[in-house]
Amino acid sequence: MTSTPHSVARTETFEAVLTRRVSRRSMLRAGVVVGAGAAVHSAFGTGTAAAAPAADGHPFALDFPPLEPPVPMPFDDTALAAGFTSEVLIRWGDGLFDGMPAFDVDAQTAKLQAQRFGFNSDWTAFFPLVRGGVDTGRDGLLWVNHEYTDGLMMFRSYDPDNPTKQQVDIELAAHGGSLVRVLQGGGGTWRFLRGERNRRVTAYTPIQLTGPAAGDPALRTSADPTGRLVLGTLNNCGGGVTGWGTLLTAEENFDQYFANNDALPEGKYKALNQRFGVPGGESGRKWERFYSRFDLAQEPNEPHRFGWVVEIDPFDPQSRPRKRTALGRLKHEAAAGVSAKDGRWTVYSGDDARFEFVYKFVTRDRVRDGGFAANRDLLDHGTLYVARFNDDGSGDWLPLVFGTGPLTRANGFTSQADILIRARDAGTALGATAMDRPEDIEPNPVIGSVYIALTNNDRRGTEGNPPTDPANPRPVNTAGHVIELVEDGQDAAATSFRWDILLLCGDPEDPSTYYGGFDKSQVSEIAAPDNLAVDSLGQLWIATDGAPRVLPMNDAVVGLPVIGPERGRTRQLFAGVFGSELTGIYFNSTETTMFVAVQHPGEGGTVDEPTSRWPDPAGEVARSSVVAIRPA
Ligand code: FEO
Ligand code: CA
Ligand code: CA
Ligand code: CA
């Protein structure tokens, strides 16, 4: 038995847990071997089973000397572990199409911004362009989410109390996501190409609502009496790639764009808006002054059209994105997926707010060969579940299905559409476990496990709030933790699971921290885990958001093994810029490069008085950018 951070006995050996499921990506790699009969340590005990693939020659094998960044870091710098190099691949404001003028902070227009790389980059995904059956890993399309905008960091002399319509329009155009052709040259350096393969999706791109809630009266507005066509996507945070080659981009903190919840009559929608944080009066952004759709006094249903997972076909720049209502409406952090044993697709998602829940969607049908054309409606049919983490280390996926359990008319639920629009209310009715802000969730198909980042919860156990529980074991959890979940039968479609805690983050000298059972004197410290990625070795990578509030460090990217004797040994690879969080960890298809987005560099400064000008110290303003990291 490894020591566990709570006293729950672990009796199951989990040999099945450790039976490696080789992912498609791992099979691409030469030299993948099974460590026959090796003793393998996991969160669930010590067993005899297959080990992770051999790390020989993998560019990101966790055997490098961990970065020990300077304290404090210079304001205009990132830092990287020895043996690696990086370049800035693309910045906010870079033109994506031919003939565009260079970015100029003093010459912004909404029309130009809609053709430029957006603001505050978050999740990224790399889609290789394969020619003649060969994937070099050096040529592809990079998708990047643009989570939100910050007028103070975008405009000179910005007045938050009185934004202009032109500023609001530029901000609308800087939301959404970018799809960009990227190429790695002979010297190893990555660059992006302008041209027609690129695409911007913004806060006014037409998007189809599909699935069980599409067309529901609660989704109809005066601009869209069908309830099936939305303008734009907002607060795109995490995401995932599907088994049929599309991307899922997740709408998170949509509440901030809306105003005047107090104008609604008392009832379920007003209460739900409050739970989401929609302001009773005017919004912080004040977009409602220029666009009635953001004013609930005029358009009470518009917020119901955000908080969804959006599917986009990256290979067709003209295709219409789709909001998939079957996956539920919440503050979706992520949408990472994996195949179930029978070929159905599974999407995991966290609802990032204090005491909110973890969800999983399982499609009704199997993934078919033939890309998006053959799987066009796959995400419109299936079952959404919410997680209950039992105190004994077991867990249950509770179905959000109208007419089952408490999800009935007697309890105020009127249809499946109503349950999906009010997934939070349904989760509460089902008795889901209230978590410490679920951020990214990432299946690990190499190991057969799933990782959940709980970034922090400074109200856990405080007066009037839920107490600690085994899955959220620390009061006032400022440093966050990571849960490891193993589906029963190692089948992503299972309705029950086992879980344990992999990390309790924070200062390793703090006795309440736990680094997978590894010697804490040898780990790289981390706090506030957020974005996750898994490589073909089954190694887990974590990007942090808010570590400087807990530890004397900038936000970081760390990697750690999740099985074997070094389980829990975090190694820092990268340190972000002052004021930034790190996001978007994604590998190219040959895992020779890691893409990391640096979001809100210099936050706290303004265009007039910047605290950082990264990545261009001679420039006017800090610019959120994507960095390509690779062996030196
Ligand atoms: Fe957008 Fe929860 O991070
Ligand atoms: Ca996040
Ligand atoms: Ca991820
Ligand atoms: Ca975060």
PDB file of N, CA, C and O in Angstrom, residues 26 70 83 99-100 106 123 184 212 258 263 318 344 388 421-422 471 486 491 527 569 573 580:
ATOM      1  N   SER A  26       0.612   6.677 -28.991  1.00  0.00           N
ATOM      2  CA  SER A  26       1.766   5.949 -28.478  1.00  0.00           C
ATOM      3  C   SER A  26       2.215   4.905 -29.488  1.00  0.00           C
ATOM      4  O   SER A  26       3.383   4.555 -29.556  1.00  0.00           O
ATOM      5  N   PRO A  70      14.537  31.849 -11.314  1.00  0.00           N
ATOM      6  CA  PRO A  70      14.953  32.910 -10.404  1.00  0.00           C
ATOM      7  C   PRO A  70      13.751  33.485  -9.662  1.00  0.00           C
ATOM      8  O   PRO A  70      12.647  33.507 -10.191  1.00  0.00           O
ATOM      9  N   GLY A  83      18.316  22.246 -21.480  1.00  0.00           N
ATOM     10  CA  GLY A  83      18.135  21.206 -22.485  1.00  0.00           C
ATOM     11  C   GLY A  83      16.959  21.462 -23.410  1.00  0.00           C
ATOM     12  O   GLY A  83      16.740  20.709 -24.357  1.00  0.00           O
ATOM     13  N   GLY A  99      -1.982  40.233 -46.678  1.00  0.00           N
ATOM     14  CA  GLY A  99      -2.150  41.660 -46.920  1.00  0.00           C
ATOM     15  C   GLY A  99      -2.539  42.484 -45.714  1.00  0.00           C
ATOM     16  O   GLY A  99      -2.894  43.658 -45.853  1.00  0.00           O
ATOM     17  N   MET A 100      -2.497  41.898 -44.526  1.00  0.00           N
ATOM     18  CA  MET A 100      -2.930  42.662 -43.349  1.00  0.00           C
ATOM     19  C   MET A 100      -1.787  43.526 -42.805  1.00  0.00           C
ATOM     20  O   MET A 100      -0.635  43.117 -42.818  1.00  0.00           O
ATOM     21  N   ASP A 106      -2.568  51.247 -31.355  1.00  0.00           N
ATOM     22  CA  ASP A 106      -3.292  52.504 -31.540  1.00  0.00           C
ATOM     23  C   ASP A 106      -4.094  52.550 -32.841  1.00  0.00           C
ATOM     24  O   ASP A 106      -4.675  53.594 -33.167  1.00  0.00           O
ATOM     25  N   TRP A 123      -6.769  27.035 -24.187  1.00  0.00           N
ATOM     26  CA  TRP A 123      -6.499  25.671 -24.685  1.00  0.00           C
ATOM     27  C   TRP A 123      -6.033  25.697 -26.139  1.00  0.00           C
ATOM     28  O   TRP A 123      -6.498  26.516 -26.947  1.00  0.00           O
ATOM     29  N   GLN A 184       7.007  23.742 -38.895  1.00  0.00           N
ATOM     30  CA  GLN A 184       8.324  23.718 -38.260  1.00  0.00           C
ATOM     31  C   GLN A 184       9.388  23.654 -39.344  1.00  0.00           C
ATOM     32  O   GLN A 184       9.379  22.741 -40.176  1.00  0.00           O
ATOM     33  N   PRO A 212     -30.733  17.771 -27.772  1.00  0.00           N
ATOM     34  CA  PRO A 212     -32.066  17.747 -27.157  1.00  0.00           C
ATOM     35  C   PRO A 212     -32.616  19.109 -26.740  1.00  0.00           C
ATOM     36  O   PRO A 212     -33.834  19.273 -26.681  1.00  0.00           O
ATOM     37  N   PHE A 258     -23.382  39.267 -19.145  1.00  0.00           N
ATOM     38  CA  PHE A 258     -24.803  39.579 -19.062  1.00  0.00           C
ATOM     39  C   PHE A 258     -25.095  40.520 -17.896  1.00  0.00           C
ATOM     40  O   PHE A 258     -24.323  40.595 -16.940  1.00  0.00           O
ATOM     41  N   ALA A 263     -34.054  42.015 -13.181  1.00  0.00           N
ATOM     42  CA  ALA A 263     -35.265  42.317 -13.952  1.00  0.00           C
ATOM     43  C   ALA A 263     -36.126  41.078 -14.190  1.00  0.00           C
ATOM     44  O   ALA A 263     -37.287  41.191 -14.594  1.00  0.00           O
ATOM     45  N   GLN A 318     -15.030  26.753 -43.622  1.00  0.00           N
ATOM     46  CA  GLN A 318     -16.357  27.330 -43.857  1.00  0.00           C
ATOM     47  C   GLN A 318     -17.441  26.655 -43.009  1.00  0.00           C
ATOM     48  O   GLN A 318     -18.592  27.088 -43.002  1.00  0.00           O
ATOM     49  N   ARG A 344     -17.927   3.694 -28.336  1.00  0.00           N
ATOM     50  CA  ARG A 344     -18.632   4.961 -28.115  1.00  0.00           C
ATOM     51  C   ARG A 344     -17.628   6.006 -27.623  1.00  0.00           C
ATOM     52  O   ARG A 344     -16.545   5.674 -27.149  1.00  0.00           O
ATOM     53  N   ARG A 388     -20.477  11.340  -8.268  1.00  0.00           N
ATOM     54  CA  ARG A 388     -20.529  11.304  -6.815  1.00  0.00           C
ATOM     55  C   ARG A 388     -19.310  10.520  -6.344  1.00  0.00           C
ATOM     56  O   ARG A 388     -19.134   9.359  -6.704  1.00  0.00           O
ATOM     57  N   ILE A 421     -30.287  22.381 -19.819  1.00  0.00           N
ATOM     58  CA  ILE A 421     -30.097  23.822 -19.622  1.00  0.00           C
ATOM     59  C   ILE A 421     -29.768  24.106 -18.154  1.00  0.00           C
ATOM     60  O   ILE A 421     -28.985  24.994 -17.841  1.00  0.00           O
ATOM     61  N   ARG A 422     -30.351  23.303 -17.257  1.00  0.00           N
ATOM     62  CA  ARG A 422     -30.131  23.496 -15.816  1.00  0.00           C
ATOM     63  C   ARG A 422     -29.358  22.308 -15.230  1.00  0.00           C
ATOM     64  O   ARG A 422     -29.717  21.753 -14.194  1.00  0.00           O
ATOM     65  N   ALA A 471     -12.804  13.469  -0.898  1.00  0.00           N
ATOM     66  CA  ALA A 471     -12.364  13.890  -2.232  1.00  0.00           C
ATOM     67  C   ALA A 471     -11.929  15.356  -2.260  1.00  0.00           C
ATOM     68  O   ALA A 471     -11.295  15.800  -3.220  1.00  0.00           O
ATOM     69  N   VAL A 486     -10.239   5.916 -11.812  1.00  0.00           N
ATOM     70  CA  VAL A 486     -10.145   4.745 -12.698  1.00  0.00           C
ATOM     71  C   VAL A 486     -11.545   4.186 -12.878  1.00  0.00           C
ATOM     72  O   VAL A 486     -12.193   3.777 -11.908  1.00  0.00           O
ATOM     73  N   ASP A 491     -13.288   0.946 -18.360  1.00  0.00           N
ATOM     74  CA  ASP A 491     -14.126   1.281 -19.505  1.00  0.00           C
ATOM     75  C   ASP A 491     -14.683   2.680 -19.303  1.00  0.00           C
ATOM     76  O   ASP A 491     -15.411   2.929 -18.331  1.00  0.00           O
ATOM     77  N   ALA A 527       1.228  24.795  -7.254  1.00  0.00           N
ATOM     78  CA  ALA A 527      -0.051  25.123  -6.638  1.00  0.00           C
ATOM     79  C   ALA A 527      -1.012  25.528  -7.743  1.00  0.00           C
ATOM     80  O   ALA A 527      -0.589  25.932  -8.829  1.00  0.00           O
ATOM     81  N   ARG A 569       6.608  12.653  -8.605  1.00  0.00           N
ATOM     82  CA  ARG A 569       7.822  13.485  -8.645  1.00  0.00           C
ATOM     83  C   ARG A 569       7.651  14.570  -9.701  1.00  0.00           C
ATOM     84  O   ARG A 569       7.921  14.366 -10.883  1.00  0.00           O
ATOM     85  N   LEU A 573       9.183  22.351 -15.974  1.00  0.00           N
ATOM     86  CA  LEU A 573       9.748  22.529 -17.312  1.00  0.00           C
ATOM     87  C   LEU A 573       9.827  23.995 -17.685  1.00  0.00           C
ATOM     88  O   LEU A 573      10.757  24.432 -18.345  1.00  0.00           O
ATOM     89  N   SER A 580       0.993  36.269 -15.587  1.00  0.00           N
ATOM     90  CA  SER A 580       0.311  35.342 -16.507  1.00  0.00           C
ATOM     91  C   SER A 580      -0.044  34.040 -15.821  1.00  0.00           C
ATOM     92  O   SER A 580       0.574  33.650 -14.840  1.00  0.00           O
TER      93      SER A 580
END
